[in-house]
Amino acid sequence: MIKRSRIVGCGSYLPEKVVTNDDLARTIDTTHEWIVTRTGIHQRHVAAEGEKTSDLAINACRRALAHAEKKIEDIDFIICATTTPDQTFPATATTIQAALGMSHGFAFDIQAVCSGFVYALTVANNFITTGQARRGLVIGAETMSRLLDWEDRSTAILFGDGAGAVVLEAIDGNGTLEDQGILHTLLHSDGQLNEILHMTGGPGSTKCVGSMVMNGREVFRHAIEKLGGAIEEMLTHFNLTEDNIDWFIPHQANERIIDALAKRFTFAPEKVVKTISQHANTSAASIPLALDAVVQKGCLKKGELVLLDALGGGLTWGSALIRW
Ligand code: ACO
């Protein structure tokens, strides 16, 4: 008998304000058609003035707790993956902890940009499977709109705000592929590639946030290569084929990246979860938002195999295989 962790509740939250491509085209030199053709994005949600990353996360956590039929007293830890913390310190996870009325356990943030949720899930899984905790909230939450230069058409069109959360809980397993819960996670990074996607500032260097620098073509190329590599590695680890995967839930950065991966691995379109058209790229929030979208529709059935796959600045990337 071994310990596994499984997702027992999901929740998400999107800010009310929606900004369409046509809205953007009123202030920058772009068109709805260009954005849809190159990225698949139709609209993004944007936080209201004063609405913080923690506000989005708190709403997502309340929904995840309700979905799991758990109270905050049942939770041992909170891990929040975010690139857009409310403050330089303390961790946004502790702000969420306070708002949820929790003063026991522990809470901290993880920064792996768009891979943040897969990193956070991995760390949470390790706490649970080593017996250090029984149940935790794992969050991906972002207000990417705060990082953007809204006049830079090369990046302003790509991102959105939102939050997703899951309740992860200990369960007994046999150590086989038939177990329910997280079966395996893979994490990678290559700091030599941080130049292709980075911010020019930070508290320890310029004392301010800086602006986003992205070599779109290079990020695109590495995304296809590294996300594909992570899928390959996961399938090989378990001696599986793509036919064994019931749901593919990738980071939502660009529909063309998702479609290229789906084509390479011959995932049928109905197995591939895509929310990019409505949410744009919400960085660490994108996978839990996409997961919640299919969970709330009742699509995922007990026993199905779910593959998560993410890549972000760093570069960081990784995947997780879950038996639902
Ligand atoms: N509207 C209209 N034209 C534009 C826009 C815009 N918003 N942005 C750029 N252009 C122009 C360029 O100026 C260029 O014009 P030129 O040919 O006259 O020089 C032309 O369109 C083509 O530009 P490219 O940058 O070559 O366009 P590309 O097809 O590479 O698409 C994109 C750009 C969408 C950014 C793509 O490279 C991409 O998606 N890369 C991946 C990056 C990504 O996903 N980043 C998200 C963060 S990282 C992550 O989450 C994994």
Coordinates of C-alpha atoms and ligand atoms in Angstrom, one line a residue:
M1 CA 0.0 0.0 0.0
I2 CA 1.3 3.5 -0.9
K3 CA 0.0 7.0 -0.5
R4 CA -1.4 8.8 -3.5
S5 CA -3.0 12.2 -3.8
R6 CA -6.2 12.8 -5.8
I7 CA -8.2 15.8 -6.8
V8 CA -11.5 15.9 -4.8
G9 CA -12.7 19.3 -5.8
C10 CA -12.2 22.0 -8.4
G11 CA -13.1 25.7 -8.6
S12 CA -12.3 28.7 -10.7
Y13 CA -13.0 32.4 -11.0
L14 CA -12.8 34.9 -13.8
P15 CA -13.1 38.7 -13.4
E16 CA -16.3 40.1 -14.7
K17 CA -14.7 42.5 -17.3
V18 CA -14.3 41.0 -20.8
V19 CA -11.9 42.6 -23.3
T20 CA -12.5 41.4 -26.9
N21 CA -10.0 41.6 -29.7
D22 CA -12.1 44.3 -31.3
D23 CA -11.7 46.3 -28.0
L24 CA -7.9 46.0 -28.3
A25 CA -8.0 46.9 -32.0
R26 CA -9.4 50.3 -30.9
T27 CA -6.2 51.2 -29.1
I28 CA -3.4 49.2 -30.7
D29 CA -2.6 48.4 -34.3
T30 CA -4.1 44.9 -34.6
T31 CA -7.2 43.1 -35.8
H32 CA -9.5 40.4 -34.5
E33 CA -8.6 38.3 -37.5
W34 CA -4.9 38.6 -36.9
I35 CA -5.2 37.6 -33.3
V36 CA -7.6 34.7 -33.9
T37 CA -5.5 33.3 -36.8
R38 CA -2.2 33.5 -34.9
T39 CA -3.3 32.5 -31.5
G40 CA -7.0 31.3 -31.4
I41 CA -7.8 34.0 -28.8
H42 CA -11.1 35.8 -29.1
Q43 CA -11.4 37.5 -25.7
R44 CA -9.8 37.7 -22.2
H45 CA -11.0 38.6 -18.8
V46 CA -9.3 41.5 -17.0
A47 CA -9.4 42.3 -13.3
A48 CA -11.1 45.5 -12.2
E49 CA -9.2 48.3 -10.7
G50 CA -8.2 47.2 -7.2
E51 CA -9.0 43.5 -7.9
K52 CA -6.0 41.5 -6.9
T53 CA -4.6 38.1 -7.6
S54 CA -5.6 37.0 -4.1
D55 CA -9.2 38.1 -4.7
L56 CA -9.5 35.9 -7.8
A57 CA -7.8 33.0 -5.9
I58 CA -10.1 33.3 -2.8
N59 CA -13.2 33.0 -5.0
A60 CA -11.7 30.0 -6.8
C61 CA -10.8 28.3 -3.5
R62 CA -14.2 28.8 -2.0
R63 CA -15.7 27.1 -5.1
A64 CA -13.2 24.3 -4.9
L65 CA -13.9 23.7 -1.2
A66 CA -17.6 23.7 -1.8
H67 CA -17.2 21.3 -4.7
A68 CA -15.1 19.0 -2.5
E69 CA -17.6 19.4 0.4
K70 CA -14.7 20.4 2.7
K71 CA -14.3 23.2 5.2
I72 CA -11.1 25.3 5.6
E73 CA -10.5 23.4 8.9
D74 CA -10.0 20.3 6.7
I75 CA -7.1 21.9 4.8
D76 CA -3.5 21.4 5.9
F77 CA -1.7 23.7 3.4
I78 CA -2.2 26.2 0.6
I79 CA 0.2 26.5 -2.3
C80 CA -0.4 29.3 -4.8
A81 CA 1.4 29.4 -8.2
T82 CA 1.5 33.0 -9.4
T83 CA 3.7 35.4 -11.3
T84 CA 1.6 38.3 -10.2
P85 CA 1.6 38.3 -6.4
D86 CA -0.4 41.0 -4.6
Q87 CA 2.8 42.2 -2.9
T88 CA 6.6 41.4 -3.1
F89 CA 6.0 39.8 0.3
P90 CA 4.2 38.2 2.1
A91 CA 3.3 35.3 -0.2
T92 CA -0.2 35.7 -1.8
A93 CA -0.9 32.2 -0.4
T94 CA -0.8 33.7 3.1
T95 CA -3.2 36.5 2.1
I96 CA -5.6 33.8 0.8
Q97 CA -5.1 31.7 4.0
A98 CA -6.1 34.7 6.1
A99 CA -9.1 35.5 4.0
L100 CA -10.3 31.9 4.2
G101 CA -10.0 32.1 8.0
M102 CA -7.2 29.6 8.4
S103 CA -4.4 30.1 10.9
H104 CA -3.2 26.5 11.1
G105 CA -1.0 24.6 8.6
F106 CA 1.2 26.5 6.1
A107 CA 0.9 28.5 3.0
F108 CA 3.4 29.6 0.3
D109 CA 3.8 30.7 -3.3
I110 CA 5.5 29.0 -6.2
Q111 CA 6.9 30.9 -9.1
A112 CA 7.4 29.0 -12.4
V113 CA 5.3 31.4 -14.6
C114 CA 3.0 29.4 -17.0
S115 CA 4.2 26.1 -15.6
G116 CA 3.4 27.2 -12.1
F117 CA 0.3 25.0 -11.6
V118 CA 2.1 21.8 -12.6
Y119 CA 5.0 22.7 -10.3
A120 CA 2.6 23.5 -7.4
L121 CA 0.7 20.2 -8.0
T122 CA 4.0 18.3 -7.9
V123 CA 5.1 19.9 -4.6
A124 CA 1.7 19.3 -3.1
N125 CA 1.7 15.7 -4.2
N126 CA 5.0 15.2 -2.5
F127 CA 3.7 16.6 0.8
I128 CA 0.8 14.2 0.7
T129 CA 2.5 11.1 -0.6
T130 CA 5.3 11.4 2.0
G131 CA 2.6 11.7 4.7
Q132 CA 3.5 15.2 5.8
A133 CA 0.0 16.5 5.0
R134 CA -3.4 15.0 4.3
R135 CA -5.2 17.7 2.3
G136 CA -4.3 20.9 0.6
L137 CA -5.5 23.7 -1.7
V138 CA -3.4 24.1 -4.9
I139 CA -4.0 27.3 -6.8
G140 CA -3.0 28.9 -10.1
A141 CA -3.9 32.6 -10.0
E142 CA -2.9 35.5 -12.1
T143 CA -3.5 39.2 -12.9
M144 CA -1.3 39.2 -16.0
S145 CA -3.0 42.4 -17.1
R146 CA -0.9 44.2 -14.4
L147 CA 2.3 43.1 -16.1
L148 CA 1.4 44.1 -19.6
D149 CA 2.3 47.1 -21.6
W150 CA -1.1 47.6 -23.2
E151 CA 0.5 49.5 -26.1
D152 CA 2.8 46.6 -27.1
R153 CA 0.7 44.6 -29.6
S154 CA 3.2 41.7 -29.6
T155 CA 2.3 40.8 -25.9
A156 CA -0.9 42.7 -25.0
I157 CA -3.1 40.5 -27.1
L158 CA -1.9 37.2 -25.5
F159 CA -2.8 37.3 -21.8
G160 CA -5.8 37.4 -19.5
D161 CA -6.6 37.2 -15.7
G162 CA -8.2 34.4 -13.7
A163 CA -7.7 31.8 -11.1
G164 CA -8.3 28.1 -10.6
A165 CA -7.9 25.9 -7.5
V166 CA -8.1 22.2 -6.6
V167 CA -8.5 20.4 -3.3
L168 CA -5.9 17.6 -3.2
E169 CA -6.4 14.7 -0.7
A170 CA -4.6 11.6 0.4
I171 CA -5.8 8.2 -0.8
D172 CA -4.4 4.7 -0.5
G173 CA -3.0 3.1 -3.6
N174 CA -1.2 0.0 -4.7
G175 CA 1.5 1.7 -6.6
T176 CA 0.2 0.6 -10.0
L177 CA -1.1 2.5 -13.0
E178 CA -4.6 1.5 -12.0
D179 CA -4.5 3.7 -8.8
Q180 CA -6.7 6.7 -8.6
G181 CA -5.0 10.1 -8.2
I182 CA -1.7 11.7 -9.4
L183 CA 0.3 8.8 -10.9
H184 CA 3.4 10.8 -11.9
T185 CA 4.7 14.3 -12.4
L186 CA 7.7 15.5 -14.5
L187 CA 9.4 18.9 -14.0
H188 CA 12.1 20.5 -16.2
S189 CA 13.8 23.8 -16.5
D190 CA 16.6 25.4 -18.6
G191 CA 17.7 28.7 -17.2
Q192 CA 19.9 29.2 -20.3
L193 CA 16.7 30.0 -22.1
N194 CA 15.4 32.7 -19.8
E195 CA 16.2 35.5 -22.2
I196 CA 13.5 34.4 -24.7
L197 CA 10.7 35.3 -22.3
H198 CA 11.4 37.5 -19.3
M199 CA 10.5 40.7 -17.5
T200 CA 13.1 43.5 -17.5
G201 CA 12.8 44.3 -13.8
G202 CA 12.1 42.9 -10.3
P203 CA 12.4 44.0 -6.6
G204 CA 16.0 42.7 -6.3
S205 CA 17.4 44.4 -9.4
T206 CA 15.4 47.5 -10.5
K207 CA 12.9 47.7 -7.6
C208 CA 10.1 47.7 -10.1
V209 CA 8.2 45.2 -12.2
G210 CA 9.8 46.0 -15.6
S211 CA 8.3 45.2 -18.9
M212 CA 7.8 41.9 -20.8
V213 CA 10.3 40.8 -23.4
M214 CA 9.3 37.9 -25.6
N215 CA 10.9 36.3 -28.6
G216 CA 7.5 34.9 -29.8
R217 CA 9.0 32.6 -32.5
E218 CA 11.6 31.1 -30.2
V219 CA 9.0 30.5 -27.4
F220 CA 6.8 28.9 -30.0
R221 CA 9.5 26.6 -31.2
H222 CA 10.6 25.6 -27.7
A223 CA 7.0 25.1 -26.6
I224 CA 6.4 22.5 -29.3
E225 CA 9.7 20.8 -28.7
K226 CA 9.6 20.7 -24.9
L227 CA 5.9 20.1 -24.4
G228 CA 6.1 17.3 -26.9
G229 CA 9.2 15.9 -25.1
A230 CA 7.3 15.9 -21.8
I231 CA 4.4 14.0 -23.2
E232 CA 6.8 11.5 -24.8
E233 CA 8.6 11.1 -21.5
M234 CA 5.4 10.5 -19.6
L235 CA 4.1 7.9 -22.1
T236 CA 7.4 6.1 -22.1
H237 CA 7.6 6.1 -18.3
F238 CA 4.4 4.0 -18.1
N239 CA 4.8 2.3 -21.5
L240 CA 1.6 3.9 -22.7
T241 CA 0.5 5.1 -26.1
E242 CA -1.5 8.3 -26.9
D243 CA -4.6 6.1 -27.2
N244 CA -4.5 5.5 -23.5
I245 CA -4.9 9.2 -22.7
D246 CA -8.6 10.2 -22.2
W247 CA -8.1 13.9 -21.7
F248 CA -5.2 16.2 -22.7
I249 CA -5.3 19.5 -20.7
P250 CA -2.4 21.6 -21.9
H251 CA -1.4 25.1 -20.9
Q252 CA -3.4 27.6 -23.0
A253 CA -0.7 29.8 -24.6
N254 CA -1.6 29.5 -28.3
E255 CA -4.1 27.4 -30.1
R256 CA -1.5 26.6 -32.8
I257 CA 0.8 25.1 -30.1
I258 CA -2.0 23.0 -28.7
D259 CA -3.1 21.8 -32.2
A260 CA 0.5 21.0 -33.2
L261 CA 0.8 18.8 -30.1
A262 CA -2.6 17.2 -30.7
K263 CA -1.6 16.4 -34.2
R264 CA 1.8 14.9 -33.3
F265 CA 0.3 12.6 -30.7
T266 CA -2.9 12.0 -32.7
F267 CA -5.1 13.1 -29.8
A268 CA -8.7 13.2 -31.1
P269 CA -10.1 16.8 -30.9
E270 CA -12.7 15.8 -28.4
K271 CA -10.0 14.7 -26.0
V272 CA -8.2 18.1 -26.1
V273 CA -9.4 20.7 -23.7
K274 CA -9.2 24.2 -25.1
T275 CA -10.3 27.4 -23.3
I276 CA -7.8 29.8 -25.0
S277 CA -10.5 31.4 -27.1
Q278 CA -12.3 32.7 -24.1
H279 CA -9.6 33.0 -21.5
A280 CA -6.4 33.8 -23.5
N281 CA -3.2 32.9 -21.7
T282 CA -3.7 33.2 -17.9
S283 CA -0.3 31.8 -17.1
A284 CA -0.4 29.6 -14.0
A285 CA -4.2 29.8 -13.9
S286 CA -4.7 28.3 -17.4
I287 CA -4.6 24.6 -16.5
P288 CA -6.8 24.7 -13.4
L289 CA -9.3 27.0 -15.3
A290 CA -9.4 24.5 -18.2
L291 CA -9.7 21.6 -15.8
D292 CA -12.6 23.2 -13.9
A293 CA -14.3 24.0 -17.2
V294 CA -14.5 20.2 -18.1
V295 CA -15.1 19.1 -14.5
Q296 CA -18.1 21.4 -14.1
K297 CA -19.6 20.1 -17.3
G298 CA -19.3 16.6 -15.9
C299 CA -17.0 15.4 -18.7
L300 CA -14.3 13.6 -16.7
K301 CA -15.3 10.1 -15.6
K302 CA -13.9 8.2 -12.7
G303 CA -11.0 6.0 -13.9
E304 CA -10.1 8.2 -17.0
L305 CA -6.5 9.2 -17.6
V306 CA -5.8 13.0 -17.7
L307 CA -2.6 14.4 -19.0
L308 CA -1.5 18.0 -18.0
D309 CA 1.3 19.7 -19.9
A310 CA 2.7 23.2 -19.4
L311 CA 5.6 25.5 -20.4
G312 CA 6.5 28.9 -19.3
G313 CA 9.2 31.5 -18.7
G314 CA 12.5 30.2 -17.3
L315 CA 12.1 28.2 -19.4
T316 CA 10.2 25.8 -17.2
W317 CA 8.1 22.9 -18.3
G318 CA 6.5 19.8 -17.0
S319 CA 3.6 17.3 -17.1
A320 CA 1.3 15.4 -14.7
L321 CA -0.6 12.2 -15.3
I322 CA -3.7 11.7 -13.2
R323 CA -6.2 8.8 -12.9
W324 CA -9.5 10.6 -12.3
Ligands
ACO1 N1 -1.4 42.5 -34.7 C1 -1.1 42.6 -35.9 N2 0.2 42.3 -36.4 C2 1.1 41.9 -35.5 C3 0.8 41.8 -34.1 C4 -0.5 42.1 -33.7 N3 -1.0 42.0 -32.4 N4 1.9 41.4 -33.4 C5 2.8 41.3 -34.4 N5 2.4 41.6 -35.6 C6 3.1 41.6 -36.8 C7 4.6 41.7 -36.7 O1 5.0 43.0 -36.5 C8 5.1 41.1 -38.0 O2 5.0 42.0 -39.0 P1 6.1 42.1 -40.1 O3 6.0 40.8 -40.8 O4 5.7 43.3 -40.9 O5 7.4 42.3 -39.4 C9 4.0 40.0 -38.3 O6 2.8 40.4 -37.5 C10 4.4 38.6 -37.9 O7 4.9 38.7 -36.5 P2 5.5 37.4 -35.8 O8 6.0 37.8 -34.5 O9 6.5 36.7 -36.7 O10 4.2 36.5 -35.8 P3 4.0 35.0 -35.3 O11 3.3 34.3 -36.4 O12 5.3 34.5 -34.8 O13 3.0 35.1 -34.1 C11 2.9 35.1 -31.7 C12 3.3 35.9 -33.0 C13 1.4 34.9 -31.7 C14 3.4 35.8 -30.5 C15 3.6 33.7 -31.8 O14 5.0 33.8 -32.1 C16 3.4 32.9 -30.6 O15 2.3 32.6 -30.1 N6 4.5 32.5 -29.9 C17 4.5 31.8 -28.7 C18 4.6 32.8 -27.6 C19 3.6 32.5 -26.5 O16 2.8 31.6 -26.5 N7 3.8 33.3 -25.5 C20 3.0 33.3 -24.4 C21 3.8 33.3 -23.2 S1 4.8 32.0 -23.0 C22 3.9 30.7 -22.6 O17 2.8 30.9 -22.0 C23 4.3 29.5 -23.1

